[in-house]
Amino acid sequence: MPSVSLVPHALPSPGDSPPPASRPRQQLGSACEECRRKKSRCDRKQPTCGACFNGGIVCVMRSSCPPRGPKKGHMRELRGQIAALEARLNNHESGAAMRTSPNFDQSQRGSSTDTGANDEIRSDGDVDVRMSTSTSPPKSTMTPGLADMTVLTDPDTQQMSLLPMTNVYGSFTTQPLKPLSIGANLSPLVCTDLDQLYFDRVHQFCPMIQKFRYMPWSKLIGRSKQKICLQHAMWTMAAATSSQFQLIRDQLYRETRQLLDALDMDNLEGGKWHLEQVQAWALLSIYELTAGDTQRGLISAGRAFRLAQLMKLHEVDRPNAANGMSDWVEVETMRRTFWVVYTIDCFTSINEGLPLTFDEQVICARLPAPEGHFMSGRSITMPFLSKVMETADSTSLDEDTSMSSFADSVIVATICGRTLMHRQRANQGQPCSEKFVHEFSQRHQLLDRLLSAQVKRLAVQVSSMSQNPDPMLIFIMMNAYMTVLMLYETVNAVTTEASRPLLLEYKQQSLEAARELGGLATMLTQLNHFQIHPLSPIPLLLSARCCQAHRNVCTTYDTLMSMIQPLLQGLGNVNNLARNGLRVLGLEPLPGSNGWPSPRAHWDGMGWDDSTM
């Protein structure tokens, strides 16, 4: 047995030469399974190592080992690459003009917002893909083997596939690409948020879509083109009523226009018109009127009007109508779609002084049902518009019939349309003829009775909402009082000696309407900008025109004018109709804050003087 020396070797002195290179501490080859399990040192002898031989254990050695897992931080870098690439692919349209230029500066493409990509990675490792304006490829911080590859995610299958990075970004810089659809790349959470925004803020003004019928098909992959167009129009309007989505609303609008135009081209080839197209054009026209070009909005509204006529929506309740539908909710949806475009026609026509598109005499559609019945699907029979307009006293309706705010807006819109026609006929007739005076007086008195009955009935509802203003009811009442002012303007323009007493009577009514408009203006300031009816600047503008026509004649008109101007300025931050109204009135923006004005100061500081007649 060889002797083992227990005497430690002497330590080398600093001056001694270095010892010869010793064999490595780790022997070549892999340790056996038993030594790996015990984490002990294996001498790697074949066929059995020393530890297994001494323990009487079968020694198992593997010729190859499975590859080790990713290094720490490797998956985080990969997620960062995915997030940055998806954000740039979804928003590359903002840099499309730069990418189409063959002389695009390489240095600009090299400068990317890496910090933005890092911020999108949360501490728990989840990726939050947000909108980004950068169009340059992300800088690679991965290993050389993965630096030339990028990971794309299929939104339908959620499977990742590897594509060469050079091919992806080469297409960005060498040839123009067709813009990607932002609507198709919105996350499910954003889509749900936009849907909820629509039914919270837009539906109360355009109540033509049944929420519980919309929700099931809104998430289907194979939904029709018409439904996709309607969904994009809904998202566009929802984005316009929220400061959170202001950056994507214009792109959503452009895509909606492209989809609707393409759908119209398909219909020219013998396709069938669908209700969703009418609804989409109606929503798009409101967006263009309030957030885009007013003239284009009127043209888009005209397309919705004609489509409604082609689909015979104004005859949906005709006894011999061949609609072949027994579903009450579906029929009510058609009614409501027609009444939405009908009210748009009345209010925009009176604002622009244009002829009406729909003839009230040929409409055979019942008034819209209350909102609770529409959402729950409980059928109810509502009266026809012609029956309501036959009498000046709306209380003659059945006591069991409850009129919704939407139905009230249809009635007031009809009165506005009649007032517009009454004014147009007055401007074209001969004021001195006896026949003209007789017909004018009959029309005027009928409108006065209709309007007085509606104002009296709606004023009760307004008086009970001082703590919780209803935007729809405020809009209806503003149009009613605006119509009173327009009737006074009309009778004042054709006054004769015989109609002098009538003029004094209507002037007193106009003063009372001006006071009530001041109260409604105060209620408007209690609402959020996005809660107000998008067409609210129309009655404010027309009322301001009447006040300007009687400037310095009565302080009541001057007081109302001083309240309307700051209201239009406040609405002008989010509504193009208000900005156009200030321009038409020749008014300069008031200095001060960009938020809501304080009409209460005008209300308290200026008296309603009726002494000047």
Coordinates of C-alpha atoms in Angstrom, one line a residue, residues 36-533:
R36 CA -25.0 14.2 -11.0
R37 CA -27.9 13.4 -8.8
K38 CA -25.7 13.4 -5.6
K39 CA -23.7 16.4 -7.0
S40 CA -20.5 14.6 -6.2
R41 CA -17.3 14.4 -8.2
C42 CA -17.2 11.6 -10.7
D43 CA -13.9 10.1 -11.9
R44 CA -15.6 9.2 -15.2
K45 CA -14.0 5.7 -15.4
Q46 CA -15.4 3.2 -17.8
P47 CA -17.5 1.1 -17.6
T48 CA -18.1 2.0 -13.9
C49 CA -16.9 5.1 -12.0
G50 CA -15.3 4.7 -8.6
A51 CA -18.3 6.0 -6.7
C52 CA -20.8 3.6 -8.4
F53 CA -18.3 0.7 -8.0
N54 CA -17.9 1.3 -4.3
G55 CA -21.7 1.7 -3.9
G56 CA -22.6 -1.3 -6.0
I57 CA -24.8 0.8 -8.3
V58 CA -25.2 0.5 -12.0
C59 CA -23.3 3.4 -13.6
V60 CA -25.2 5.1 -16.3
M61 CA -23.4 7.7 -18.5
R62 CA -25.1 9.7 -21.3
S63 CA -23.2 10.4 -24.5
S64 CA -25.2 13.7 -25.0
C65 CA -27.1 16.1 -22.7
P66 CA -30.2 18.1 -23.6
P67 CA -29.5 21.8 -24.3
R68 CA -29.7 24.2 -21.4
G69 CA -32.6 26.7 -21.1
P70 CA -32.4 30.4 -22.2
K71 CA -30.1 32.7 -20.3
K72 CA -31.5 35.1 -17.8
G73 CA -33.1 38.1 -19.5
H74 CA -33.2 36.4 -22.9
M75 CA -37.0 36.0 -23.0
R76 CA -37.5 39.6 -21.8
E77 CA -35.4 40.8 -24.7
L78 CA -37.4 38.6 -27.1
R79 CA -40.7 40.1 -25.8
G80 CA -39.3 43.5 -26.2
Q81 CA -38.5 42.8 -29.8
I82 CA -42.0 41.5 -30.4
A83 CA -43.6 44.6 -28.7
A84 CA -41.5 47.1 -30.6
L85 CA -42.1 45.4 -34.0
E86 CA -45.9 45.1 -33.5
A87 CA -46.1 48.7 -32.4
R88 CA -44.3 49.9 -35.5
L89 CA -46.2 47.6 -37.9
N90 CA -49.5 48.9 -36.6
N91 CA -48.5 52.5 -36.9
H92 CA -46.2 52.6 -39.9
E93 CA -48.6 54.7 -41.9
S94 CA -47.4 57.8 -40.0
G95 CA -44.1 57.4 -41.7
A96 CA -45.4 56.2 -45.1
A97 CA -44.4 59.4 -46.8
M98 CA -40.8 59.1 -45.5
R99 CA -40.6 55.4 -46.5
T100 CA -41.7 56.0 -50.1
S101 CA -38.8 58.4 -50.7
P102 CA -35.8 56.6 -52.2
N103 CA -33.4 59.1 -50.6
F104 CA -34.7 58.5 -47.1
D105 CA -31.9 59.2 -44.6
Q106 CA -30.5 56.1 -43.2
S107 CA -29.6 57.9 -40.0
Q108 CA -33.2 58.8 -39.4
R109 CA -34.2 55.2 -39.8
G110 CA -31.5 54.2 -37.4
S111 CA -32.9 56.4 -34.6
S112 CA -35.6 54.5 -32.9
T113 CA -37.4 55.0 -29.6
D114 CA -35.9 52.1 -27.7
T115 CA -36.9 53.6 -24.5
G116 CA -40.5 53.4 -25.6
A117 CA -40.1 49.7 -26.3
N118 CA -38.6 49.2 -22.8
D119 CA -41.4 51.1 -21.2
E120 CA -43.9 48.8 -22.8
I121 CA -42.4 45.8 -20.9
R122 CA -43.9 45.7 -17.4
S123 CA -42.1 44.4 -14.4
D124 CA -44.0 41.2 -14.4
G125 CA -42.9 40.3 -17.8
D126 CA -46.2 41.1 -19.6
V127 CA -46.1 43.1 -22.8
D128 CA -48.3 46.1 -23.2
V129 CA -48.4 47.1 -26.9
R130 CA -49.3 50.7 -27.2
M131 CA -49.5 53.1 -30.2
S132 CA -46.1 54.4 -31.3
T133 CA -45.2 56.9 -33.9
S134 CA -41.8 55.5 -34.6
T135 CA -41.3 53.8 -37.9
S136 CA -37.7 52.5 -37.5
P137 CA -36.8 48.9 -36.7
P138 CA -35.9 48.1 -33.1
K139 CA -32.2 47.9 -32.3
S140 CA -31.2 44.3 -31.6
T141 CA -29.8 43.5 -28.2
M142 CA -30.1 39.8 -28.7
T143 CA -27.5 37.1 -29.5
P144 CA -26.1 37.2 -33.1
G145 CA -28.1 34.1 -34.0
L146 CA -31.4 35.8 -33.1
A147 CA -30.5 39.3 -34.1
D148 CA -31.2 38.6 -37.8
M149 CA -34.7 37.2 -37.0
T150 CA -37.9 38.8 -35.8
V151 CA -41.0 37.3 -34.3
L152 CA -44.4 38.0 -35.7
T153 CA -47.6 37.0 -34.0
D154 CA -50.7 35.9 -35.8
P155 CA -53.6 37.7 -34.1
D156 CA -56.0 34.8 -35.0
T157 CA -53.9 31.8 -33.9
Q158 CA -51.6 33.5 -31.5
Q159 CA -48.7 31.5 -32.9
M160 CA -45.3 32.9 -33.4
S161 CA -43.4 32.5 -36.6
L162 CA -39.9 33.6 -37.4
L163 CA -39.2 35.8 -40.5
P164 CA -35.9 37.3 -41.6
M165 CA -35.5 40.8 -40.1
T166 CA -33.9 42.0 -43.3
N167 CA -36.9 41.1 -45.4
V168 CA -39.3 42.9 -43.1
Y169 CA -37.5 46.2 -42.9
G170 CA -36.3 46.0 -46.5
S171 CA -39.9 46.3 -47.6
F172 CA -40.3 49.3 -45.4
T173 CA -37.5 51.3 -47.1
T174 CA -37.4 50.1 -50.7
Q175 CA -41.1 50.2 -51.7
P176 CA -44.3 51.8 -50.4
L177 CA -46.6 49.6 -48.5
K178 CA -50.4 49.7 -48.3
P179 CA -51.3 51.0 -44.9
L180 CA -52.3 48.4 -42.4
S181 CA -55.8 48.5 -41.0
I182 CA -55.7 49.9 -37.5
G183 CA -59.2 48.6 -36.9
A184 CA -58.1 45.0 -37.5
N185 CA -55.1 45.4 -35.2
L186 CA -56.8 46.9 -32.2
S187 CA -56.5 44.8 -29.1
P188 CA -59.7 43.1 -27.8
L189 CA -59.5 45.4 -24.7
V190 CA -59.4 48.5 -26.9
C191 CA -62.3 47.2 -29.0
T192 CA -64.4 46.5 -25.9
D193 CA -63.6 50.0 -24.5
L194 CA -64.7 51.6 -27.8
D195 CA -67.9 49.6 -27.9
Q196 CA -68.7 50.7 -24.3
L197 CA -67.9 54.3 -25.1
Y198 CA -70.3 54.2 -28.1
F199 CA -73.2 53.0 -26.0
D200 CA -72.4 55.4 -23.1
R201 CA -71.9 58.6 -25.1
V202 CA -73.1 58.2 -28.7
H203 CA -76.1 55.9 -28.5
Q204 CA -78.2 58.4 -26.6
F205 CA -78.1 60.7 -29.7
C206 CA -78.2 58.0 -32.3
P207 CA -80.2 55.2 -30.6
M208 CA -80.5 52.9 -33.6
I209 CA -78.4 49.9 -32.6
Q210 CA -79.6 47.2 -30.2
K211 CA -76.7 46.6 -27.8
F212 CA -77.5 43.0 -27.1
R213 CA -77.9 42.1 -30.8
Y214 CA -74.6 43.9 -31.6
M215 CA -72.4 42.3 -29.0
P216 CA -72.7 38.6 -30.2
W217 CA -71.7 39.3 -33.8
S218 CA -69.2 42.1 -33.0
K219 CA -66.5 39.5 -32.0
L220 CA -67.1 37.1 -34.9
I221 CA -64.3 36.6 -37.3
G222 CA -66.5 35.9 -40.3
R223 CA -68.8 38.9 -40.0
S224 CA -70.0 40.5 -43.2
K225 CA -68.5 43.6 -44.8
Q226 CA -71.5 45.6 -43.9
K227 CA -71.1 44.8 -40.3
I228 CA -67.4 45.6 -40.4
C229 CA -68.2 49.0 -41.9
L230 CA -70.8 49.7 -39.2
Q231 CA -68.4 48.6 -36.5
H232 CA -65.7 50.9 -37.8
A233 CA -68.1 53.8 -37.9
M234 CA -69.2 53.2 -34.3
W235 CA -65.5 53.1 -33.2
T236 CA -64.9 56.3 -35.1
M237 CA -67.7 58.1 -33.3
A238 CA -66.6 56.6 -30.0
A239 CA -63.0 57.7 -30.4
A240 CA -64.3 61.3 -31.2
T241 CA -66.1 61.4 -27.9
S242 CA -63.1 60.5 -25.8
S243 CA -59.8 62.3 -25.2
Q244 CA -58.2 58.9 -24.7
F245 CA -58.5 57.9 -28.4
Q246 CA -58.0 61.2 -30.2
L247 CA -54.8 60.0 -31.8
I248 CA -56.5 57.2 -33.7
R249 CA -59.8 58.7 -34.6
D250 CA -58.7 60.2 -37.9
Q251 CA -57.2 57.0 -39.0
L252 CA -60.3 55.1 -38.0
Y253 CA -62.3 57.6 -40.0
R254 CA -60.2 57.2 -43.1
E255 CA -60.5 53.5 -43.0
T256 CA -64.3 53.7 -42.5
R257 CA -64.6 55.9 -45.6
Q258 CA -62.5 53.5 -47.6
L259 CA -64.6 50.5 -46.5
L260 CA -67.8 52.3 -47.3
D261 CA -66.7 53.5 -50.6
A262 CA -65.5 50.0 -51.6
L263 CA -68.8 48.6 -50.4
D264 CA -70.7 51.1 -52.6
M265 CA -68.7 50.0 -55.6
D266 CA -69.7 46.4 -54.9
N267 CA -73.4 47.5 -54.8
L268 CA -73.0 49.1 -58.2
E269 CA -72.3 45.7 -59.6
G270 CA -75.7 44.4 -58.5
G271 CA -75.2 44.0 -54.8
K272 CA -77.9 44.4 -52.2
W273 CA -78.2 47.4 -49.9
H274 CA -78.1 46.6 -46.2
L275 CA -79.3 48.4 -43.1
E276 CA -75.8 48.6 -41.7
Q277 CA -74.7 50.8 -44.6
V278 CA -77.4 53.4 -43.8
Q279 CA -76.3 53.3 -40.1
A280 CA -72.6 53.6 -40.9
W281 CA -73.2 56.6 -43.3
A282 CA -75.4 58.3 -40.7
L283 CA -72.7 58.0 -38.0
L284 CA -70.0 59.0 -40.5
S285 CA -71.9 62.1 -41.5
I286 CA -72.2 63.2 -37.8
Y287 CA -68.5 62.7 -37.4
E288 CA -67.7 64.8 -40.5
L289 CA -70.1 67.5 -39.4
T290 CA -68.5 67.8 -36.0
A291 CA -64.9 66.8 -36.4
G292 CA -64.2 67.1 -40.1
D293 CA -65.4 69.1 -43.1
T294 CA -69.0 70.3 -42.8
Q295 CA -69.6 70.2 -46.6
R296 CA -68.4 66.6 -46.8
G297 CA -70.6 65.8 -43.8
L298 CA -73.7 67.1 -45.6
I299 CA -72.8 65.0 -48.7
S300 CA -72.4 61.9 -46.6
A301 CA -75.7 62.6 -44.8
G302 CA -77.3 62.8 -48.3
R303 CA -76.0 59.3 -49.1
A304 CA -77.6 58.0 -45.9
F305 CA -80.9 59.8 -46.8
R306 CA -81.0 58.2 -50.3
L307 CA -80.0 54.8 -49.0
A308 CA -82.9 55.0 -46.5
Q309 CA -85.3 55.9 -49.3
L310 CA -84.0 53.1 -51.5
M311 CA -84.6 50.6 -48.7
K312 CA -88.1 52.0 -48.1
L313 CA -87.3 52.6 -44.5
H314 CA -89.9 55.4 -44.4
E315 CA -92.6 52.8 -45.3
V316 CA -91.5 50.2 -42.7
D317 CA -95.0 50.2 -41.1
R318 CA -97.0 50.3 -44.2
P319 CA -99.7 47.5 -44.0
N320 CA -98.7 45.9 -47.3
A321 CA -95.0 46.4 -46.8
A322 CA -93.1 43.3 -48.0
N323 CA -90.4 43.3 -45.4
G324 CA -91.2 39.7 -44.4
M325 CA -89.9 40.2 -40.8
S326 CA -91.7 39.1 -37.7
D327 CA -88.9 40.1 -35.3
W328 CA -90.0 43.2 -33.5
V329 CA -86.5 44.3 -32.5
E330 CA -85.4 44.1 -36.1
V331 CA -88.3 46.2 -37.3
E332 CA -87.8 48.7 -34.5
T333 CA -84.1 48.9 -35.6
M334 CA -85.2 49.9 -39.0
R335 CA -87.6 52.5 -37.6
R336 CA -85.0 54.0 -35.5
T337 CA -82.4 54.1 -38.3
F338 CA -84.9 56.0 -40.4
W339 CA -85.7 58.5 -37.6
V340 CA -82.1 59.1 -37.0
V341 CA -81.5 60.1 -40.6
Y342 CA -84.8 62.0 -40.6
T343 CA -83.7 64.2 -37.6
I344 CA -80.3 64.8 -39.2
D345 CA -82.1 66.0 -42.3
C346 CA -84.3 68.4 -40.4
F347 CA -81.7 69.9 -38.2
T348 CA -79.0 70.3 -40.9
S349 CA -81.4 71.7 -43.4
I350 CA -82.7 74.4 -41.0
N351 CA -79.1 75.3 -40.2
E352 CA -78.1 75.6 -43.9
G353 CA -81.5 76.8 -45.2
L354 CA -81.7 73.8 -47.5
P355 CA -84.8 72.0 -48.8
L356 CA -85.9 69.0 -46.8
T357 CA -85.1 65.5 -48.3
F358 CA -88.0 63.6 -46.6
D359 CA -91.6 64.5 -47.3
E360 CA -93.5 64.3 -44.0
Q361 CA -96.7 63.5 -45.8
V362 CA -95.5 60.1 -47.3
I363 CA -93.8 58.8 -44.1
C364 CA -95.5 55.6 -42.9
A365 CA -93.3 54.7 -39.9
R366 CA -94.3 54.6 -36.2
L367 CA -92.5 56.8 -33.7
P368 CA -89.6 55.0 -31.9
A369 CA -90.4 53.0 -28.9
P370 CA -89.1 53.8 -25.4
E371 CA -85.5 52.8 -24.8
G372 CA -86.3 50.2 -22.2
H373 CA -88.6 48.3 -24.6
F374 CA -86.0 48.5 -27.4
M375 CA -83.2 47.1 -25.3
S376 CA -85.3 44.4 -23.6
G377 CA -87.2 43.4 -26.8
R378 CA -90.6 44.0 -25.3
S379 CA -92.9 45.1 -28.2
I380 CA -95.1 48.2 -27.9
T381 CA -97.2 49.9 -30.5
M382 CA -96.4 53.6 -30.9
P383 CA -98.5 56.1 -32.9
F384 CA -97.6 57.4 -36.3
L385 CA -96.1 60.8 -36.7
S386 CA -99.0 62.0 -38.8
K387 CA -101.4 61.2 -35.9
V388 CA -99.3 63.2 -33.5
M389 CA -99.0 66.2 -35.8
E390 CA -102.7 66.3 -36.6
T391 CA -103.5 67.9 -33.3
A392 CA -101.9 70.8 -31.4
D393 CA -102.4 69.1 -28.1
S394 CA -100.1 66.1 -27.7
T395 CA -101.9 65.1 -24.5
S396 CA -104.6 63.6 -26.8
L397 CA -102.3 60.6 -27.1
D398 CA -103.2 57.5 -25.2
E399 CA -102.3 57.8 -21.5
D400 CA -100.6 54.4 -21.7
T401 CA -98.2 55.6 -24.5
S402 CA -95.0 56.9 -23.1
M403 CA -93.0 59.2 -25.4
S404 CA -89.2 58.8 -25.2
S405 CA -86.7 61.6 -25.7
F406 CA -85.9 60.2 -29.1
A407 CA -89.6 60.4 -30.1
D408 CA -89.8 63.9 -28.8
S409 CA -86.8 64.9 -30.9
V410 CA -88.6 63.5 -34.0
I411 CA -91.6 65.7 -33.2
V412 CA -89.6 68.8 -32.6
A413 CA -87.5 68.1 -35.7
T414 CA -90.7 67.9 -37.7
I415 CA -91.8 71.3 -36.3
C416 CA -88.4 72.7 -37.2
G417 CA -88.8 71.3 -40.7
R418 CA -92.3 72.9 -41.1
T419 CA -90.9 76.2 -39.8
L420 CA -88.2 76.1 -42.4
M421 CA -90.8 75.5 -45.2
H422 CA -93.0 78.2 -43.7
R423 CA -90.1 80.6 -43.9
Q424 CA -89.1 79.6 -47.4
R425 CA -92.7 80.1 -48.7
A426 CA -92.9 83.5 -47.0
N427 CA -89.8 84.7 -48.8
Q428 CA -91.2 83.6 -52.1
G429 CA -94.7 84.9 -51.9
Q430 CA -96.3 88.4 -52.3
P431 CA -96.8 89.9 -48.8
C432 CA -99.4 92.4 -50.1
S433 CA -101.8 89.8 -51.5
E434 CA -104.8 88.8 -49.4
K435 CA -104.4 85.1 -50.2
F436 CA -100.7 85.2 -49.1
V437 CA -101.6 86.8 -45.8
H438 CA -104.4 84.3 -45.1
E439 CA -102.2 81.2 -45.9
F440 CA -99.3 82.6 -43.9
S441 CA -101.5 83.3 -40.9
Q442 CA -102.9 79.7 -41.0
R443 CA -99.5 78.1 -41.2
H444 CA -98.1 80.4 -38.5
Q445 CA -100.9 79.8 -36.0
L446 CA -100.8 76.0 -36.5
L447 CA -97.0 76.0 -35.9
D448 CA -97.5 78.1 -32.9
R449 CA -100.1 75.7 -31.4
L450 CA -97.9 72.7 -32.1
L451 CA -94.8 74.3 -30.6
S452 CA -96.6 75.7 -27.5
A453 CA -98.0 72.3 -26.7
Q454 CA -94.6 70.7 -27.0
V455 CA -92.8 73.3 -25.0
K456 CA -95.4 73.1 -22.2
R457 CA -95.1 69.3 -22.0
L458 CA -91.3 69.2 -22.2
A459 CA -90.9 72.1 -19.7
V460 CA -92.2 69.9 -17.0
Q461 CA -89.4 67.4 -17.6
V462 CA -86.8 70.1 -17.8
S463 CA -87.8 71.5 -14.4
S464 CA -87.2 68.1 -12.8
M465 CA -83.7 67.6 -14.1
S466 CA -81.8 70.6 -12.6
Q467 CA -79.5 68.3 -10.6
N468 CA -79.0 65.7 -13.4
P469 CA -79.3 67.4 -16.8
D470 CA -80.3 65.2 -19.7
P471 CA -78.3 66.2 -22.8
M472 CA -80.9 64.9 -25.2
L473 CA -83.7 66.8 -23.5
I474 CA -81.7 70.0 -23.4
F475 CA -81.0 69.7 -27.1
I476 CA -84.7 69.2 -27.9
M477 CA -85.7 72.2 -25.8
M478 CA -83.0 74.4 -27.3
N479 CA -84.4 73.6 -30.8
A480 CA -88.0 74.3 -29.6
Y481 CA -87.1 77.8 -28.2
M482 CA -84.9 78.5 -31.3
T483 CA -88.0 77.7 -33.4
V484 CA -89.9 80.3 -31.4
L485 CA -87.3 82.9 -32.3
M486 CA -87.4 81.9 -35.9
L487 CA -91.2 82.2 -36.0
Y488 CA -90.8 85.7 -34.7
E489 CA -88.2 86.5 -37.3
T490 CA -90.5 85.2 -40.0
V491 CA -93.5 87.2 -39.0
N492 CA -91.4 90.2 -38.5
A493 CA -90.1 90.0 -42.1
V494 CA -93.6 90.0 -43.7
T495 CA -95.4 92.3 -41.3
T496 CA -98.3 94.2 -42.6
E497 CA -100.8 96.6 -40.9
A498 CA -103.2 93.7 -40.5
S499 CA -100.6 91.5 -38.8
R500 CA -99.2 94.2 -36.4
P501 CA -101.0 92.8 -33.3
L502 CA -99.7 89.4 -34.2
L503 CA -96.2 90.7 -34.3
L504 CA -96.3 92.2 -30.8
E505 CA -97.6 88.9 -29.5
Y506 CA -94.8 86.8 -31.0
K507 CA -92.2 89.3 -29.9
Q508 CA -93.3 88.7 -26.3
Q509 CA -93.0 85.0 -26.9
S510 CA -89.6 85.4 -28.4
L511 CA -88.4 87.3 -25.3
E512 CA -89.7 84.5 -23.1
A513 CA -87.9 81.9 -25.3
A514 CA -84.7 83.9 -25.0
R515 CA -84.9 83.8 -21.2
E516 CA -85.4 80.0 -21.3
L517 CA -82.5 79.6 -23.6
G518 CA -80.4 81.4 -21.1
G519 CA -81.4 78.8 -18.5
L520 CA -80.6 75.9 -20.8
A521 CA -77.2 77.5 -21.6
T522 CA -76.4 77.4 -17.9
M523 CA -77.4 73.7 -17.8
L524 CA -75.0 72.9 -20.6
T525 CA -72.1 74.1 -18.6
Q526 CA -72.8 71.3 -16.1
L527 CA -72.1 68.7 -18.7
N528 CA -68.9 67.3 -20.1
H529 CA -68.0 68.5 -23.6
F530 CA -68.4 64.9 -24.9
Q531 CA -71.8 64.4 -23.3
I532 CA -73.4 67.3 -25.2
H533 CA -75.4 66.5 -28.3

